[in-house]
Structures are given as structure tokens and as C-alpha cells.
Amino acid sequence: MTDDTAARWRHIEIVLDRSGSMHPITAQTEAGLRAFLEAQREVPGRTTVTLYQFDDVGELVFSNVELAEVPEIRLQPRAATALFDAIGDTIERARNLVLALPKPERPEEIITVILTDGAENSSHRYDAPRLRAWIEDLQAKKRKWVFVLLGAGSYVTRLAGMLGIRQETTIHYDHDLSQTALSTAGEMVRRGSRSGRYGFTDEDRTATRH
């Protein structure tokens, strides 16, 4: 490992749906998150993680924690799905994290992983056009901003288009395969961090559907 590789810093934002419909797949989702994080341990350099859970309100569970120090994640499903507000809050927080640091000290990659099993139904502070403008602007920057969208429904392809998230980093998974979806996303992010090319394979997409 070179000194440059050892010094490399990437930051991962996890945006996790905890609306009431997640209740039957709580254990699978928690296991999937553990698998996602475990895959990141194979990537050289420094990784920090933030977890934001949401239903009709959002909760910052922990912020900018070193990967080795991430606590056990517990999901407590309830209420509705303020997806747009959760994504908007996450983007604002991640941008502030980057802008607060001198350029040479900023993370080289900011990876946002969004998992939702339902459609937007209760946001009141952000809407799709505003989020799309932000996401497209960030994805076009020299610094690597990556958005990964995992959705338990065929609507996810349309949702990605509404938000400007690239289809190659969007996956439609079956509701009872949230563990597989997160584990698959963990491997994709691991590959992408090593190669610089992010995208789900056909095999990834097959694994997340019955």
C-alpha cells in the first residue's frame, strides 16, 4: 500500500428508510447493513460513515464516524416516507462537511447510499426538481460524488430519473431481499472505490430479484 493510498479518505452517507412497511424486513435490513459495511473494510485508506434514518421525520443516528468505530445499527420502523426531505438533508450535510475543510483535506469521494421500500409521500421541505439540480451538479464535479439508489419496487427507475441519479447505480430489489440488496450494494461500492467505475452488473440485478 502506498502512502497516497493509505491517506485516501472516502465518506459514505447511508440514508435508510424506517417507515412502517419496513417492519417485516427489519432483521434482513440490519444484516444487510452489516454486510455492506464489512465489504468496505477491504478498501484501502480511511472510510467514514454517517447514518440518517427517516420516516415522516429524520434522525441523524451518527455522523462522520470512522468505519472501525461504527456502532451496531438498529432499525425501528414506523410512520410514513419523507424520502425527499431525507435526501435533501443528507446532501446539505455532506456538502457542509466538504466545504468546512481546506481543499487538500477534503474526502476524495462522497458516496450516498439510499435504501427505500416505498414511494415519497410526506416530504414538505424538498421536492424532486430541487434535488435533481443538486445531484446533477454534484455528479458533474471533479471531486467524485456517487449516488446509489436501492428501491423495493419498479417505481425506482422512474424515481432515479426524477432525482438525476444514474441508472447504473440504481437497483430494483424485491421487498424481502433487502439484505441481498445491501450486500450487493456493498460489493458494488467496494469495486467502484477500487476501480473508479461504479455500477451494478447484470448478475447483481438478478441476485436481488426472485
mmCIF file of C-alpha atoms in Angstrom:
data_model
loop_
_atom_site.group_PDB
_atom_site.id
_atom_site.type_symbol
_atom_site.label_atom_id
_atom_site.label_comp_id
_atom_site.label_asym_id
_atom_site.label_seq_id
_atom_site.Cartn_x
_atom_site.Cartn_y
_atom_site.Cartn_z
ATOM 1 C CA MET A 1 0.000 0.000 0.000
ATOM 2 C CA THR A 2 1.471 3.371 -0.986
ATOM 3 C CA ASP A 3 1.411 6.367 1.322
ATOM 4 C CA ASP A 4 -1.048 8.081 -1.045
ATOM 5 C CA THR A 5 -3.417 5.105 -0.917
ATOM 6 C CA ALA A 6 -3.148 4.860 2.859
ATOM 7 C CA ALA A 7 -4.006 8.556 3.171
ATOM 8 C CA ARG A 8 -7.040 8.354 0.848
ATOM 9 C CA TRP A 9 -10.326 9.335 2.506
ATOM 10 C CA ARG A 10 -13.829 8.499 1.318
ATOM 11 C CA HIS A 11 -17.022 9.361 3.136
ATOM 12 C CA ILE A 12 -20.209 7.267 2.954
ATOM 13 C CA GLU A 13 -23.671 8.640 3.729
ATOM 14 C CA ILE A 14 -26.353 5.987 4.340
ATOM 15 C CA VAL A 15 -29.967 7.150 4.002
ATOM 16 C CA LEU A 16 -32.170 4.415 5.461
ATOM 17 C CA ASP A 17 -35.957 4.114 5.222
ATOM 18 C CA ARG A 18 -37.540 3.196 8.557
ATOM 19 C CA SER A 19 -41.178 3.698 7.523
ATOM 20 C CA GLY A 20 -43.765 1.255 8.825
ATOM 21 C CA SER A 21 -43.628 -1.052 5.789
ATOM 22 C CA MET A 22 -40.018 -1.921 6.662
ATOM 23 C CA HIS A 23 -41.171 -3.783 9.791
ATOM 24 C CA PRO A 24 -41.319 -7.309 8.251
ATOM 25 C CA ILE A 25 -37.768 -6.979 6.897
ATOM 26 C CA THR A 26 -36.097 -5.332 9.884
ATOM 27 C CA ALA A 27 -33.685 -8.191 10.639
ATOM 28 C CA GLN A 28 -32.778 -8.636 6.965
ATOM 29 C CA THR A 29 -32.076 -4.934 6.561
ATOM 30 C CA GLU A 30 -29.884 -4.802 9.672
ATOM 31 C CA ALA A 31 -27.934 -7.827 8.412
ATOM 32 C CA GLY A 32 -27.588 -6.204 5.000
ATOM 33 C CA LEU A 33 -26.146 -3.052 6.542
ATOM 34 C CA ARG A 34 -23.574 -5.126 8.430
ATOM 35 C CA ALA A 35 -22.604 -6.852 5.174
ATOM 36 C CA PHE A 36 -22.399 -3.509 3.358
ATOM 37 C CA LEU A 37 -20.041 -2.085 5.966
ATOM 38 C CA GLU A 38 -17.957 -5.258 6.143
ATOM 39 C CA ALA A 39 -17.267 -5.046 2.405
ATOM 40 C CA GLN A 40 -15.911 -1.521 2.867
ATOM 41 C CA ARG A 41 -13.179 -2.802 5.191
ATOM 42 C CA GLU A 42 -11.456 -4.276 2.135
ATOM 43 C CA VAL A 43 -10.896 -0.830 0.593
ATOM 44 C CA PRO A 44 -7.509 0.734 1.460
ATOM 45 C CA GLY A 45 -7.427 4.112 3.126
ATOM 46 C CA ARG A 46 -9.756 5.909 5.500
ATOM 47 C CA THR A 47 -13.548 5.494 5.407
ATOM 48 C CA THR A 48 -16.012 7.467 7.497
ATOM 49 C CA VAL A 49 -19.739 6.772 7.714
ATOM 50 C CA THR A 50 -22.885 8.743 8.515
ATOM 51 C CA LEU A 51 -26.287 7.107 9.083
ATOM 52 C CA TYR A 52 -29.535 9.019 8.634
ATOM 53 C CA GLN A 53 -32.821 7.163 9.233
ATOM 54 C CA PHE A 54 -36.167 8.560 8.167
ATOM 55 C CA ASP A 55 -39.882 8.008 8.213
ATOM 56 C CA ASP A 56 -42.026 11.152 8.228
ATOM 57 C CA VAL A 57 -39.217 12.709 10.281
ATOM 58 C CA GLY A 58 -35.471 12.219 10.024
ATOM 59 C CA GLU A 59 -32.919 11.176 12.622
ATOM 60 C CA LEU A 60 -29.154 11.599 12.372
ATOM 61 C CA VAL A 61 -28.090 8.390 14.134
ATOM 62 C CA PHE A 62 -24.345 9.016 13.905
ATOM 63 C CA SER A 63 -22.170 11.310 11.833
ATOM 64 C CA ASN A 64 -18.716 11.058 10.253
ATOM 65 C CA VAL A 65 -17.702 8.011 12.321
ATOM 66 C CA GLU A 66 -14.592 6.028 11.424
ATOM 67 C CA LEU A 67 -15.571 2.733 9.788
ATOM 68 C CA ALA A 68 -13.950 0.639 12.542
ATOM 69 C CA GLU A 69 -15.980 2.519 15.158
ATOM 70 C CA VAL A 70 -19.457 2.317 13.577
ATOM 71 C CA PRO A 71 -21.886 1.091 16.265
ATOM 72 C CA GLU A 72 -24.400 -1.709 15.851
ATOM 73 C CA ILE A 73 -27.263 -0.418 13.696
ATOM 74 C CA ARG A 74 -30.835 -0.984 14.873
ATOM 75 C CA LEU A 75 -33.859 -0.263 12.732
ATOM 76 C CA GLN A 76 -37.182 0.693 14.334
ATOM 77 C CA PRO A 77 -39.796 1.019 11.553
ATOM 78 C CA ARG A 78 -42.703 3.422 11.977
ATOM 79 C CA ALA A 79 -44.783 6.099 10.204
ATOM 80 C CA ALA A 80 -44.616 7.428 6.621
ATOM 81 C CA THR A 81 -41.940 8.114 3.960
ATOM 82 C CA ALA A 82 -40.403 11.600 3.770
ATOM 83 C CA LEU A 83 -37.818 10.440 1.236
ATOM 84 C CA PHE A 84 -37.106 13.781 -0.442
ATOM 85 C CA ASP A 85 -36.550 15.550 2.883
ATOM 86 C CA ALA A 86 -34.116 12.804 3.944
ATOM 87 C CA ILE A 87 -32.123 13.083 0.716
ATOM 88 C CA GLY A 88 -32.104 16.884 0.885
ATOM 89 C CA ASP A 89 -30.895 16.907 4.489
ATOM 90 C CA THR A 90 -28.158 14.430 3.592
ATOM 91 C CA ILE A 91 -26.883 16.406 0.621
ATOM 92 C CA GLU A 92 -26.782 19.635 2.615
ATOM 93 C CA ARG A 93 -24.909 17.959 5.467
ATOM 94 C CA ALA A 94 -22.415 16.263 3.143
ATOM 95 C CA ARG A 95 -21.744 19.484 1.233
ATOM 96 C CA ASN A 96 -21.183 21.331 4.504
ATOM 97 C CA LEU A 97 -18.746 18.626 5.622
ATOM 98 C CA VAL A 98 -16.713 19.114 2.447
ATOM 99 C CA LEU A 99 -16.858 22.900 2.375
ATOM 100 C CA ALA A 100 -15.802 23.225 6.019
ATOM 101 C CA LEU A 101 -12.393 21.724 5.229
ATOM 102 C CA PRO A 102 -9.452 23.143 3.252
ATOM 103 C CA LYS A 103 -9.396 21.635 -0.248
ATOM 104 C CA PRO A 104 -6.347 19.395 0.350
ATOM 105 C CA GLU A 105 -8.054 17.859 3.409
ATOM 106 C CA ARG A 106 -11.429 17.049 1.853
ATOM 107 C CA PRO A 107 -12.574 13.464 1.175
ATOM 108 C CA GLU A 108 -11.771 12.248 -2.326
ATOM 109 C CA GLU A 109 -15.154 10.531 -2.626
ATOM 110 C CA ILE A 110 -18.568 11.168 -1.110
ATOM 111 C CA ILE A 111 -20.849 8.159 -1.619
ATOM 112 C CA THR A 112 -24.540 8.407 -0.729
ATOM 113 C CA VAL A 113 -26.440 5.109 -0.467
ATOM 114 C CA ILE A 114 -30.241 5.424 -0.289
ATOM 115 C CA LEU A 115 -32.483 2.466 0.582
ATOM 116 C CA THR A 116 -36.260 2.820 0.467
ATOM 117 C CA ASP A 117 -39.119 0.339 0.180
ATOM 118 C CA GLY A 118 -41.778 2.915 -0.586
ATOM 119 C CA ALA A 119 -42.551 5.991 -2.632
ATOM 120 C CA GLU A 120 -42.256 9.540 -1.360
ATOM 121 C CA ASN A 121 -45.423 10.556 0.487
ATOM 122 C CA SER A 122 -44.738 13.099 3.225
ATOM 123 C CA SER A 123 -41.848 15.490 2.471
ATOM 124 C CA HIS A 124 -42.522 19.211 2.840
ATOM 125 C CA ARG A 125 -39.087 20.888 2.632
ATOM 126 C CA TYR A 126 -37.593 19.465 -0.574
ATOM 127 C CA ASP A 127 -39.001 18.363 -3.919
ATOM 128 C CA ALA A 128 -37.674 16.326 -6.852
ATOM 129 C CA PRO A 129 -36.653 19.243 -9.143
ATOM 130 C CA ARG A 130 -34.567 20.845 -6.393
ATOM 131 C CA LEU A 131 -32.878 17.553 -5.537
ATOM 132 C CA ARG A 132 -32.252 16.737 -9.199
ATOM 133 C CA ALA A 133 -30.470 20.065 -9.736
ATOM 134 C CA TRP A 134 -28.220 19.415 -6.735
ATOM 135 C CA ILE A 135 -27.462 15.797 -7.607
ATOM 136 C CA GLU A 136 -26.662 16.507 -11.252
ATOM 137 C CA ASP A 137 -24.392 19.379 -10.227
ATOM 138 C CA LEU A 138 -22.531 17.232 -7.686
ATOM 139 C CA GLN A 139 -22.141 14.273 -10.054
ATOM 140 C CA ALA A 140 -20.554 16.612 -12.615
ATOM 141 C CA LYS A 141 -17.902 17.937 -10.236
ATOM 142 C CA LYS A 142 -14.245 16.931 -10.409
ATOM 143 C CA ARG A 143 -14.465 15.561 -6.873
ATOM 144 C CA LYS A 144 -16.276 12.217 -7.053
ATOM 145 C CA TRP A 145 -19.855 12.315 -5.739
ATOM 146 C CA VAL A 146 -21.650 8.999 -6.148
ATOM 147 C CA PHE A 147 -25.361 8.365 -5.519
ATOM 148 C CA VAL A 148 -26.616 4.783 -5.118
ATOM 149 C CA LEU A 149 -30.380 4.148 -5.047
ATOM 150 C CA LEU A 150 -31.902 0.860 -3.834
ATOM 151 C CA GLY A 151 -35.681 0.644 -4.227
ATOM 152 C CA ALA A 152 -38.115 -2.173 -3.409
ATOM 153 C CA GLY A 153 -40.386 -1.587 -6.368
ATOM 154 C CA SER A 154 -40.419 -0.979 -10.097
ATOM 155 C CA TYR A 155 -41.006 2.742 -9.401
ATOM 156 C CA VAL A 156 -37.303 3.073 -8.555
ATOM 157 C CA THR A 157 -36.288 3.531 -12.194
ATOM 158 C CA ARG A 158 -38.651 6.475 -12.535
ATOM 159 C CA LEU A 159 -37.558 7.828 -9.156
ATOM 160 C CA ALA A 160 -33.908 7.767 -10.229
ATOM 161 C CA GLY A 161 -34.832 9.712 -13.347
ATOM 162 C CA MET A 162 -36.740 12.277 -11.300
ATOM 163 C CA LEU A 163 -33.747 12.770 -8.996
ATOM 164 C CA GLY A 164 -30.985 12.650 -11.606
ATOM 165 C CA ILE A 165 -29.410 9.529 -10.104
ATOM 166 C CA ARG A 166 -27.685 7.417 -12.740
ATOM 167 C CA GLN A 167 -29.393 4.183 -13.736
ATOM 168 C CA GLU A 168 -26.154 2.205 -13.481
ATOM 169 C CA THR A 169 -26.083 2.905 -9.722
ATOM 170 C CA THR A 170 -29.821 2.255 -9.253
ATOM 171 C CA ILE A 171 -31.247 -1.171 -8.479
ATOM 172 C CA HIS A 172 -34.785 -2.548 -8.072
ATOM 173 C CA TYR A 173 -34.896 -5.266 -5.410
ATOM 174 C CA ASP A 174 -37.730 -7.476 -4.187
ATOM 175 C CA HIS A 175 -39.038 -6.371 -0.784
ATOM 176 C CA ASP A 176 -37.913 -9.470 1.108
ATOM 177 C CA LEU A 177 -34.401 -9.263 -0.381
ATOM 178 C CA SER A 178 -33.246 -6.087 1.380
ATOM 179 C CA GLN A 179 -30.324 -7.996 2.913
ATOM 180 C CA THR A 180 -29.189 -9.125 -0.526
ATOM 181 C CA ALA A 181 -29.686 -5.630 -1.964
ATOM 182 C CA LEU A 182 -27.484 -4.006 0.679
ATOM 183 C CA SER A 183 -24.871 -6.745 0.495
ATOM 184 C CA THR A 184 -24.792 -6.389 -3.306
ATOM 185 C CA ALA A 185 -24.512 -2.615 -2.990
ATOM 186 C CA GLY A 186 -21.618 -3.084 -0.573
ATOM 187 C CA GLU A 187 -19.730 -5.146 -3.121
ATOM 188 C CA MET A 188 -20.508 -2.673 -5.906
ATOM 189 C CA VAL A 189 -19.257 0.261 -3.834
ATOM 190 C CA ARG A 190 -16.148 -1.714 -2.883
ATOM 191 C CA ARG A 191 -15.439 -2.419 -6.561
ATOM 192 C CA GLY A 192 -16.145 1.160 -7.529
ATOM 193 C CA SER A 193 -13.870 2.614 -4.871
ATOM 194 C CA ARG A 194 -11.039 0.427 -6.137
ATOM 195 C CA SER A 195 -11.593 0.948 -9.865
ATOM 196 C CA GLY A 196 -13.254 4.373 -10.040
ATOM 197 C CA ARG A 197 -16.138 2.850 -12.059
ATOM 198 C CA TYR A 198 -19.425 2.483 -10.188
ATOM 199 C CA GLY A 199 -22.276 0.361 -11.491
ATOM 200 C CA PHE A 200 -24.360 -2.724 -10.816
ATOM 201 C CA THR A 201 -23.792 -5.738 -13.056
ATOM 202 C CA ASP A 202 -26.479 -7.918 -14.628
ATOM 203 C CA GLU A 203 -25.578 -10.549 -12.028
ATOM 204 C CA ASP A 204 -26.148 -8.004 -9.249
ATOM 205 C CA ARG A 205 -29.592 -7.202 -10.581
ATOM 206 C CA THR A 206 -30.534 -10.879 -10.922
ATOM 207 C CA ALA A 207 -29.433 -11.600 -7.338
ATOM 208 C CA THR A 208 -31.840 -9.006 -5.913
ATOM 209 C CA ARG A 209 -34.959 -10.368 -7.644
ATOM 210 C CA HIS A 210 -36.823 -13.671 -7.288
#
